Each structure stands twice: as structure tokens, then as C-alpha cells.
XYZ file of C-alpha atoms in Angstrom:
555
model
C -69.337 199.227 165.326
C -72.703 200.768 164.417
C -74.299 197.302 164.477
C -72.723 196.525 167.866
C -73.973 199.775 169.397
C -77.403 199.221 167.852
C -77.585 195.732 169.349
C -76.332 196.809 172.758
C -78.773 199.721 172.948
C -81.730 197.642 171.788
C -81.067 194.801 174.249
C -80.909 196.997 177.341
C -83.490 196.454 180.058
C -85.079 199.540 181.636
C -87.596 200.218 184.396
C -90.292 200.711 181.759
C -89.337 198.142 179.129
C -87.458 194.864 178.810
C -85.442 193.679 175.812
C -87.435 191.636 173.323
C -87.910 187.969 174.149
C -90.447 185.169 173.746
C -93.777 185.759 175.449
C -93.629 182.300 176.986
C -91.469 179.172 176.973
C -92.213 176.838 174.060
C -91.490 173.606 175.928
C -92.205 171.438 172.885
C -89.215 173.023 171.156
C -86.812 173.308 174.089
C -83.363 172.714 172.555
C -81.579 169.445 173.281
C -78.781 170.342 175.762
C -76.439 167.758 174.225
C -74.987 168.029 170.732
C -73.744 164.815 169.118
C -71.974 164.047 165.836
C -73.167 160.598 164.802
C -71.593 158.341 163.524
C -68.256 159.789 164.759
C -66.533 157.166 166.960
C -66.982 157.780 170.680
C -63.912 157.379 172.923
C -64.799 157.329 176.612
C -62.655 159.284 179.040
C -61.668 158.061 182.487
C -63.493 158.800 185.742
C -61.802 159.239 189.125
C -62.460 156.507 191.651
C -64.038 157.582 194.937
C -61.014 156.177 196.776
C -58.675 158.577 194.949
C -60.492 161.716 196.063
C -62.680 162.614 198.995
C -65.304 159.925 198.565
C -67.311 161.898 196.000
C -65.394 161.152 192.813
C -63.119 164.208 192.792
C -59.556 164.074 191.546
C -56.803 164.601 194.187
C -55.783 167.980 192.813
C -53.774 170.744 194.559
C -55.646 173.137 196.830
C -57.575 175.816 194.996
C -55.900 178.694 196.879
C -52.368 177.441 196.149
C -52.865 177.928 192.404
C -52.854 181.712 192.882
C -49.246 181.487 194.099
C -47.608 178.853 191.888
C -48.476 175.948 189.636
C -47.506 172.356 190.416
C -45.003 170.510 188.228
C -46.656 169.914 184.830
C -48.075 166.456 184.168
C -47.596 164.871 180.728
C -50.482 164.819 178.288
C -52.226 161.418 178.526
C -55.667 159.867 178.514
C -55.718 160.299 182.287
C -54.794 163.990 182.335
C -57.106 164.876 179.425
C -59.888 163.087 181.310
C -59.120 165.069 184.463
C -59.053 168.377 182.578
C -62.549 167.914 181.117
C -63.935 166.318 184.297
C -62.966 169.412 186.310
C -64.048 172.004 183.742
C -66.832 171.049 181.297
C -68.294 167.725 182.474
C -71.569 167.083 184.268
C -71.384 167.847 187.987
C -74.738 166.368 189.103
C -78.244 165.380 188.086
C -81.165 167.073 189.807
C -84.684 165.736 190.157
C -87.942 167.197 191.429
C -91.309 165.561 190.860
C -91.366 164.263 187.304
C -88.502 166.501 186.110
C -84.824 165.536 185.889
C -82.048 167.738 184.570
C -78.258 167.848 184.575
C -75.840 170.440 185.937
C -72.346 171.088 184.610
C -69.066 172.214 186.103
C -69.095 175.305 183.877
C -72.125 177.464 184.739
C -74.565 178.754 182.149
C -77.391 181.286 181.973
C -80.604 179.404 182.651
C -78.601 176.133 182.632
C -79.051 176.134 178.837
C -75.378 175.608 177.867
C -74.912 177.146 174.424
C -71.136 176.477 174.591
C -69.702 173.465 172.772
C -66.099 172.308 173.261
C -63.529 170.653 171.003
C -60.016 169.305 171.451
C -57.266 169.369 168.823
C -54.516 167.086 170.041
C -51.467 165.083 169.071
C -51.747 161.296 169.289
C -52.486 160.140 172.850
C -52.312 156.520 173.996
C -55.787 155.251 174.743
C -57.468 158.070 172.818
C -56.117 158.038 169.269
C -53.112 156.667 167.404
C -53.141 159.784 165.235
C -53.323 163.520 165.862
C -57.024 164.317 165.908
C -59.921 166.755 166.332
C -62.734 165.654 168.638
C -65.954 167.076 170.032
C -66.436 166.765 173.789
C -69.684 165.002 174.795
C -70.315 165.888 178.467
C -73.271 163.536 178.995
C -70.996 160.550 178.316
C -67.723 162.254 179.403
C -66.305 161.153 176.072
C -64.693 162.435 172.880
C -66.301 162.132 169.453
C -63.330 161.849 167.098
C -64.259 163.832 163.997
C -61.040 164.039 161.953
C -57.398 163.047 161.683
C -54.895 165.846 161.284
C -51.312 165.731 159.936
C -48.858 164.205 162.403
C -46.442 167.118 161.973
C -49.045 169.738 162.990
C -48.051 170.067 166.635
C -44.254 169.624 166.292
C -44.194 172.352 163.627
C -46.630 174.788 165.240
C -46.536 174.476 169.039
C -44.330 173.557 172.005
C -43.947 169.920 173.000
C -46.748 168.619 175.229
C -49.357 171.130 174.093
C -52.836 170.829 172.600
C -55.822 173.060 171.748
C -59.317 173.443 173.205
C -61.883 175.208 171.020
C -65.244 176.782 171.941
C -68.307 177.535 169.841
C -71.769 178.897 170.689
C -75.230 177.752 169.625
C -77.188 180.984 169.983
C -80.520 179.223 169.592
C -80.138 177.427 172.949
C -80.165 180.771 174.802
C -82.482 182.640 172.446
C -85.177 180.004 172.998
C -85.620 181.411 176.505
C -84.098 184.899 176.481
C -84.704 186.243 172.973
C -82.508 189.079 171.746
C -80.400 189.413 174.897
C -79.133 185.852 174.354
C -76.032 186.968 172.454
C -74.801 188.644 175.655
C -75.437 185.524 177.714
C -73.755 183.200 175.232
C -70.566 185.224 175.533
C -70.809 185.297 179.342
C -70.812 181.513 179.090
C -67.745 181.472 176.838
C -65.907 183.422 179.548
C -67.042 180.974 182.226
C -65.822 178.077 180.060
C -62.446 179.751 179.428
C -61.897 180.209 183.156
C -63.126 176.687 183.934
C -60.588 175.141 181.561
C -57.839 177.508 182.750
C -58.323 176.575 186.400
C -58.529 172.830 185.696
C -55.380 173.113 183.557
C -53.548 175.005 186.323
C -54.163 172.081 188.686
C -52.272 169.894 186.170
C -49.376 172.347 185.916
C -50.563 173.671 182.541
C -51.084 177.215 181.300
C -53.830 178.352 178.905
C -53.750 181.216 176.406
C -56.203 182.292 173.715
C -54.785 182.054 170.193
C -56.163 185.429 169.194
C -54.339 185.538 165.879
C -56.913 183.147 164.445
C -59.796 184.676 162.532
C -63.436 183.607 162.501
C -63.063 181.365 159.438
C -59.844 179.851 160.817
C -61.666 178.815 163.985
C -64.506 177.245 162.015
C -62.053 175.133 160.021
C -60.127 174.167 163.163
C -63.258 172.726 164.804
C -64.911 171.417 161.627
C -67.926 173.718 161.917
C -70.222 174.304 158.978
C -70.744 178.006 158.193
C -74.360 179.166 158.608
C -76.574 178.858 155.564
C -77.234 182.330 154.154
C -79.623 181.296 151.411
C -82.721 182.100 153.452
C -83.955 185.668 153.625
C -83.125 187.111 157.042
C -86.420 188.383 158.511
C -86.645 191.821 160.045
C -88.676 190.599 163.016
C -88.831 187.312 164.966
C -90.369 184.560 162.847
C -91.271 181.066 164.019
C -90.814 178.040 161.815
C -88.592 175.118 160.948
C -85.170 176.727 160.362
C -82.378 174.187 161.039
C -79.748 176.756 160.036
C -80.567 178.654 163.268
C -78.818 175.823 165.170
C -75.421 176.505 163.615
C -72.360 176.811 165.866
C -70.612 180.160 165.951
C -66.831 179.613 166.433
C -65.638 181.680 169.402
C -62.009 180.980 170.257
C -59.221 178.424 170.514
C -57.118 177.974 173.651
C -53.541 176.757 173.595
C -52.850 174.495 176.583
C -49.159 173.902 177.304
C -46.968 172.709 180.201
C -45.468 175.127 182.739
C -46.228 178.734 183.605
C -43.505 180.756 181.904
C -41.657 181.113 178.621
C -42.261 182.540 175.169
C -42.742 181.047 171.717
C -43.987 181.963 168.263
C -47.131 180.773 166.517
C -46.907 180.467 162.731
C -50.538 181.088 161.774
C -50.000 180.595 158.041
C -48.639 177.100 158.637
C -51.410 176.380 161.122
C -54.072 177.314 158.570
C -52.512 175.202 155.841
C -52.795 172.036 157.957
C -56.596 172.339 158.137
C -57.338 173.110 154.491
C -58.442 169.614 153.443
C -59.639 167.298 156.207
C -62.205 164.506 156.078
C -64.775 165.200 158.789
C -66.883 162.434 160.341
C -70.371 162.914 161.735
C -73.350 165.191 161.340
C -74.734 167.432 164.073
C -78.024 166.312 165.594
C -81.133 168.495 165.434
C -81.876 170.329 168.686
C -85.460 171.530 168.085
C -88.300 170.929 165.646
C -89.100 174.630 165.225
C -87.196 177.847 165.878
C -87.596 181.583 166.244
C -85.111 183.678 164.301
C -84.047 186.653 166.414
C -82.479 188.448 163.480
C -80.413 190.993 165.415
C -78.395 188.236 167.120
C -77.176 186.835 163.814
C -76.537 190.251 162.290
C -74.448 191.189 165.324
C -72.580 187.876 165.319
C -71.633 188.570 161.697
C -70.548 192.118 162.521
C -68.149 191.004 165.289
C -66.365 188.272 163.336
C -62.663 188.642 163.997
C -60.338 188.922 160.986
C -57.161 186.790 160.966
C -53.905 188.281 162.170
C -51.980 190.078 159.436
C -48.565 188.919 160.651
C -47.271 185.481 159.748
C -45.936 184.810 163.227
C -47.073 186.025 166.604
C -44.956 185.823 169.732
C -46.822 184.749 172.846
C -44.982 185.756 176.016
C -46.001 184.169 179.276
C -45.256 186.290 182.347
C -45.120 184.741 185.776
C -46.690 187.490 187.879
C -45.692 187.570 191.544
C -48.523 186.545 193.865
C -50.584 189.154 195.683
C -49.925 189.776 199.359
C -51.395 186.831 201.225
C -54.272 187.358 203.633
C -54.688 185.011 206.567
C -58.305 184.044 206.024
C -59.715 181.673 208.665
C -62.858 181.204 206.540
C -60.934 179.268 203.871
C -62.031 175.629 203.782
C -58.779 174.459 202.177
C -60.625 172.669 199.384
C -58.894 171.219 196.345
C -59.507 172.638 192.887
C -61.523 169.563 191.968
C -63.737 169.899 195.045
C -64.355 173.593 194.435
C -64.982 173.299 190.693
C -67.261 170.251 190.784
C -69.300 171.108 193.902
C -69.907 174.775 193.087
C -73.584 175.525 192.581
C -75.470 178.619 191.464
C -77.646 179.837 194.333
C -81.286 180.485 193.441
C -82.034 182.310 196.685
C -80.045 184.042 199.464
C -80.922 183.969 203.163
C -80.523 187.719 203.806
C -78.592 187.089 207.048
C -75.213 185.454 206.324
C -72.187 187.745 206.592
C -68.500 187.336 205.793
C -65.468 188.894 207.440
C -63.571 191.857 206.049
C -60.536 189.589 205.522
C -62.603 187.144 203.464
C -64.022 189.978 201.357
C -60.535 191.392 200.700
C -59.218 187.963 199.768
C -62.047 187.527 197.229
C -61.369 190.987 195.766
C -57.625 190.240 195.501
C -58.328 187.054 193.574
C -60.642 189.018 191.269
C -57.702 191.040 189.949
C -56.407 190.018 186.489
C -53.987 187.101 186.669
C -51.572 185.800 184.060
C -51.556 182.413 185.747
C -54.912 181.152 184.502
C -56.734 184.125 183.020
C -56.062 182.917 179.435
C -56.907 186.374 178.062
C -54.093 187.947 176.067
C -55.215 191.588 176.089
C -55.153 194.330 178.704
C -58.005 194.219 181.213
C -61.064 196.316 180.269
C -63.324 195.340 183.155
C -63.918 196.890 186.589
C -66.515 196.306 189.321
C -68.888 198.556 191.239
C -69.528 196.707 194.513
C -72.614 196.950 196.751
C -71.478 195.882 200.243
C -74.362 194.619 202.404
C -73.050 192.284 205.122
C -69.273 192.358 205.524
C -68.236 192.421 209.187
C -65.809 195.275 209.831
C -66.646 197.120 206.627
C -69.352 199.823 206.410
C -72.258 199.063 204.085
C -72.189 201.137 200.947
C -70.883 201.538 197.430
C -67.299 200.547 196.564
C -65.287 200.294 193.368
C -62.615 197.756 192.316
C -60.199 199.186 189.735
C -58.823 196.206 187.798
C -56.676 198.226 185.373
C -54.767 201.148 186.916
C -54.394 202.826 183.511
C -58.137 203.526 183.485
C -58.257 205.075 186.968
C -58.024 208.787 185.995
C -60.672 208.356 183.298
C -62.934 206.369 185.620
C -62.712 208.938 188.417
C -63.473 211.842 186.117
C -66.367 209.960 184.470
C -68.179 209.163 187.725
C -70.021 211.302 190.275
C -67.993 214.161 191.704
C -69.207 213.540 195.277
C -67.740 210.022 195.484
C -65.043 209.777 198.182
C -62.558 207.362 196.534
C -61.235 206.524 200.007
C -59.136 203.450 200.828
C -61.161 201.335 203.293
C -59.705 200.332 206.655
C -57.432 197.288 206.567
C -57.358 197.171 202.776
C -54.167 195.466 201.487
C -51.705 197.774 199.754
C -51.968 195.888 196.460
C -55.780 195.882 196.357
C -57.127 198.895 194.362
C -60.484 198.973 196.155
C -62.113 202.321 196.970
C -65.054 203.362 199.103
C -67.354 205.663 197.121
C -70.229 206.270 199.566
C -71.740 204.762 202.698
C -75.298 203.642 203.274
C -77.706 200.748 203.020
C -77.884 199.846 199.320
C -79.754 196.540 199.558
C -82.968 197.871 198.030
C -81.004 199.760 195.395
C -79.111 196.660 194.259
C -82.393 194.715 194.107
C -84.078 197.361 191.953
C -81.102 197.561 189.602
C -81.049 193.761 189.166
C -84.567 193.543 187.741
C -86.143 193.679 191.214
C -84.529 190.362 192.214
C -84.226 189.908 195.991
C -81.099 187.791 195.553
C -79.059 190.903 194.686
C -79.701 192.490 198.086
C -79.953 189.392 200.272
C -76.316 188.370 199.877
C -73.153 189.582 201.615
C -72.355 191.767 198.606
C -73.295 192.151 194.965
C -71.504 193.828 192.103
C -71.871 195.120 188.587
C -69.074 194.516 186.075
C -68.375 197.750 184.226
C -66.356 197.647 180.984
C -64.431 200.386 179.226
C -66.710 200.110 176.233
C -66.811 202.325 173.138
C -63.166 203.522 173.371
C -62.037 199.871 173.421
C -64.204 198.953 170.422
C -62.982 201.985 168.462
C -59.316 201.424 169.324
C -59.249 197.659 168.663
C -62.272 196.747 166.565
C -65.903 195.698 166.833
C -64.708 192.098 167.293
C -63.739 193.047 170.868
C -67.449 193.250 171.780
C -67.903 189.544 172.652
C -64.486 189.550 174.321
C -65.683 192.138 176.828
C -68.357 189.640 177.866
C -65.721 186.884 177.990
C -63.820 189.026 180.490
C -66.946 189.298 182.636
C -67.509 185.528 182.454
C -63.916 184.859 183.544
C -64.369 187.207 186.518
C -67.720 185.605 187.306
C -66.161 182.144 187.407
C -63.558 183.330 189.914
C -66.381 184.715 192.076
C -68.205 181.379 191.912
C -65.132 179.421 193.034
C -64.077 181.958 195.651
C -67.517 181.906 197.239
C -67.651 178.126 197.460
C -64.118 177.922 198.892
C -65.076 180.113 201.878
C -68.380 178.378 202.561
C -70.893 180.666 200.823
C -72.430 180.719 197.347
C -72.693 182.955 194.307
C -74.967 183.562 191.341
C -74.521 185.392 188.072
C -77.278 187.887 187.269
C -77.796 188.616 183.589
C -81.013 190.578 184.086
C -80.366 194.143 185.223
C -81.425 197.640 184.208
C -78.443 198.886 182.224
C -78.724 202.665 182.206
C -80.021 203.005 185.788
C -76.785 201.290 186.868
C -74.850 203.939 184.956
C -76.930 206.681 186.586
C -75.999 205.432 190.057
C -72.345 205.741 189.078
C -72.847 209.053 187.310
C -71.546 207.589 184.037
C -72.881 209.112 180.814
C -72.555 208.094 177.187
C -70.858 204.948 175.894
C -67.458 205.189 177.583
C -68.394 202.636 180.263
C -71.176 200.052 180.214
C -72.373 197.505 182.771
C -72.207 193.986 181.303
C -72.876 191.448 184.087
C -74.041 191.389 187.709
C -73.165 188.974 190.506
C -74.215 188.286 194.071
C -72.361 186.408 196.846
C -73.919 185.216 200.092
C -75.561 182.423 202.070
C -77.671 180.204 199.814
C -81.126 178.894 200.686
C -81.305 175.227 199.701
C -84.485 174.069 197.968
C -85.327 170.844 199.828
C -87.796 169.807 197.128
C -84.881 169.053 194.778
C -82.885 165.831 195.075
C -79.260 165.657 193.915
C -77.949 162.571 192.097
C -74.392 161.682 190.969
C -73.189 163.106 187.674
C -72.008 159.715 186.416
C -73.732 156.997 188.481
């Protein structure tokens, strides 16, 4: 815990000082955005035909909004459904070009479009993919699977429900640290949360539910995905050092998701048996080098080691899936009625807001309702720790000012007593009964939100912006230091919902990782470590950069 608090304190931005980072971008050593495991065999996944979707190669999935009420009938696991899952969650979504530069975008967003998150699938035999149960790395550039190992055929029948499989995530810290320095560990875990939500939503469209297997420890996850542990033979420097250090490119195992059919039920996971199946596997392929030279930001790796999760102490863990009733529906005329595939694949991160677009009060309330924790596709197996302080700028029918979304009612008394005594905590007009949104104070807070978000205009030029505030030190003390990255996962999950919600009602969103931490707390009146701001977001009308041309993801 001391290491976590040390890292979090040291990587805060303030009005007088920013967290440590590179003084400039070393373009010669920009990390390769695509990891490959040559010579592992590459199995190509399927692409939707334009005739099957809306003319832009989207799958004919259920409407995005309908997934908040109920899931469709589950589809069987097949080459087609696995292809659809990755296509709508982790694949490329477009290529962009401007002048002599060309770069790819992905369905799952990432800080700086750097994509530190790698994905794996652990699956039973699937016709067209593998005759045997297997572990594979997902290669988004090719929309293909690199099959890295066979696993025992009895693994899934003995450990999991019929029709289920696993998706694993790991992080390459170097990809983010190349640009952002010490704060990169935060951003990597934001991205894990975005990826979790991306897979959860794509799975929901197939009638599948996703849950994190949180009984697995750090070493278990590494074995599950075939990741080499980082080399510890080199002397960890006490300050950033540049040089050729291939070990800096190691993959840190983050989590494994269980994907299974339906949206209710309960079952047990025998972790001891699960571990035994991965003790001795023959792995194929070696990871490619991403950069010639590296900078070792020592505090990232020390913190990553400090937050490694131990394995569960119980042999079996019961996972109960609750089918929560849907929230009260709001008749929102702004909804475009888009399918999940259309929303997920066409979502873009805005780089500028027009400062004039507004949304209706009904649209704002609908977005806030969908930001509440959901058992349907949230994937997270622990109680919510994250809330949101909301800066309302342009919402028709709602006064501009400061609002607060309480996402866990158990924290409400503590939150209210921790924040400024002059806040009103009033229920705004027309607010649905099941939406715990409160008005704190009225007034124009556009300039304030800009200043708090590292003086970025985009924070004040949208319809609203928000800061995600986590119950911090009490959670880490009660559960363990390994909850630290999971708090950022929660913020990434919430951020992904905001991205999709914005696109579905005809506006745009952008995650903001650069903000002045303690000044945000001062605005709220929060002192100490009880609550900390972890991620900012803005939603509004995007300004399109006409200098950039968009090309198909898979021409």
C-alpha cells in the first residue's frame, strides 16, 4: 500500500508541476502498435459482408439500447461468433491518413491511440479455428488468431459451463510510457477497463455474459496466457535511464474474463484444477521487439510488482449471476436506434468540441442512468467504488452547474460528509426516481472544468464533462493493494459506456487522462486519501478535422 500511495502521489499533476515524463517524443523508438508471436500459426477470422449490415461492414446485431433491458438468445460458440466478438470489441475500426502519415484506430479506445492492451483467447475446439482446445493471441491488424498452445481437451468440461471460453488481457507498459512517462501505469489500466467493457458489450449482443475470474492470481494469469515473467537480473535504476532494455517490453498479465451463454445462473470455479491444466504446455512463438531503445520509468515497474494479486485461498469459488431489473425507461427522441455493432465500430474520440452543441435533459438523464453499475455487461465482480462529479454546461432544461452521480448508495453518507458543507444535494427537476443524481451548486463552470483538465478547452466546450471519483484508501486497506489497478478498470468501463452513449445520441466523447488531481478534490472539498479523482471525460459536439481522411479498417 505504501508503494501504491507513493506512486499515486508522485504521478499527480498540479498547477505548478506535471508528473515526470519524456521531454520530447523519441519518434525513432516509437513502439510497434502490433505484437506478433512468430512462427505461431495464424488463423484468420471472418469479416462481415457489407450486405449483411448497413453497407459499412457491421454485423446485424441487436440495437445498443435494447441490451440494457435484456440479452438476446445466446448464439453457440463458432468461428463466426468468435469473429463477431473480436470484430466488435478489439479489432481495427478504421485507418486514418493525413499528408505522409497513416495510422490505425481500434474499436477499443486507448490513451494517445498507443494500445498497451494485448488480448488472448482460451477456448475449446472450434470448427474452422482449431481441432483442439487452444490458447491464441489476437492479432487486430490481421483480425486473426495466433495459436500458441494446445490445452487438455477436458479443461473446459471439468472447469466451466458448456459453451464458455476465456478472454485474457495483458499490458505492455512501455507503449504508454514512451509518450507519457510515469503516469502511464494509470493510463494502461484505464485501457484495460475500456477493453473489458468493449468485450462485455460485444458479448451481450451475442447473448453472452462476461465475468472476471478474480480468483486467479498474477502468476496464474501469466501461465494462462503464456506470458514470460519480466527479467529481474538487471539492476532497477532509481531514475529514468535510456538504453536497449528488451525486458521493458514484457507483458503484465491483468485479468481473465469468463464468457458464457445466457445472463443468469450460478456455478463454481475450481481454481486448483484450472491451475493444474496449465502447468506444462508447449508454447509456440516469440514476441517481436517493439523498439530499439527504451527508457525505464522505474516507479511503474515497482508499482506493478506491488499490486500483483495473490491467488484465491479457497479451492472453489461460486460465481452468481444476477439478472438486475432494467432502469425506468426514458423516452429519448435523440436516440438514433443504432445497433451495437454500429455504435461500437463507428465511435470515435473527439479531439475538439464546438462549444455550441447542447443535449436535452432527457438525453442527459438517459446517459446517467446507463452509467450506473450493471450486472448485464459490467464484468466486474466487486461492489462499485466509483462515482462522478459532473460539470453541466449545455443541457437544455437543466441549470448549468456542479452535479454528483452516486453510483453506490452505501457510500452516500460518507461522500456527503466528506464534501463541502454548502453543497445543496438537491434532486434536479424531472430526474427519474431510480437515478441518484444530485445538484450541488449552480453556475457557469466551463472555465473551471477547463482549468482542472490541464487547461484543455475540450473539457468546457462540450455539453458536460465529469471527473470519476473513487473511494480510494479505505478500499485499498479493506481489500488489498491489488485493488489499485481495478479502480482504474472501473473508470475505463464507465468511460466506455460514455463513449457509446454519446455516439448513440448523435454526439461524441473523449477521455481525459490529464487533469490536476488535488485541485479537483479542492473543488469538491475532499481532503486526504478517502476519495481520489482517477479519470475525466467530456461529451459534446465534435469538430471534425477535414485534413484527415478515413479509410476502411480491412479494405
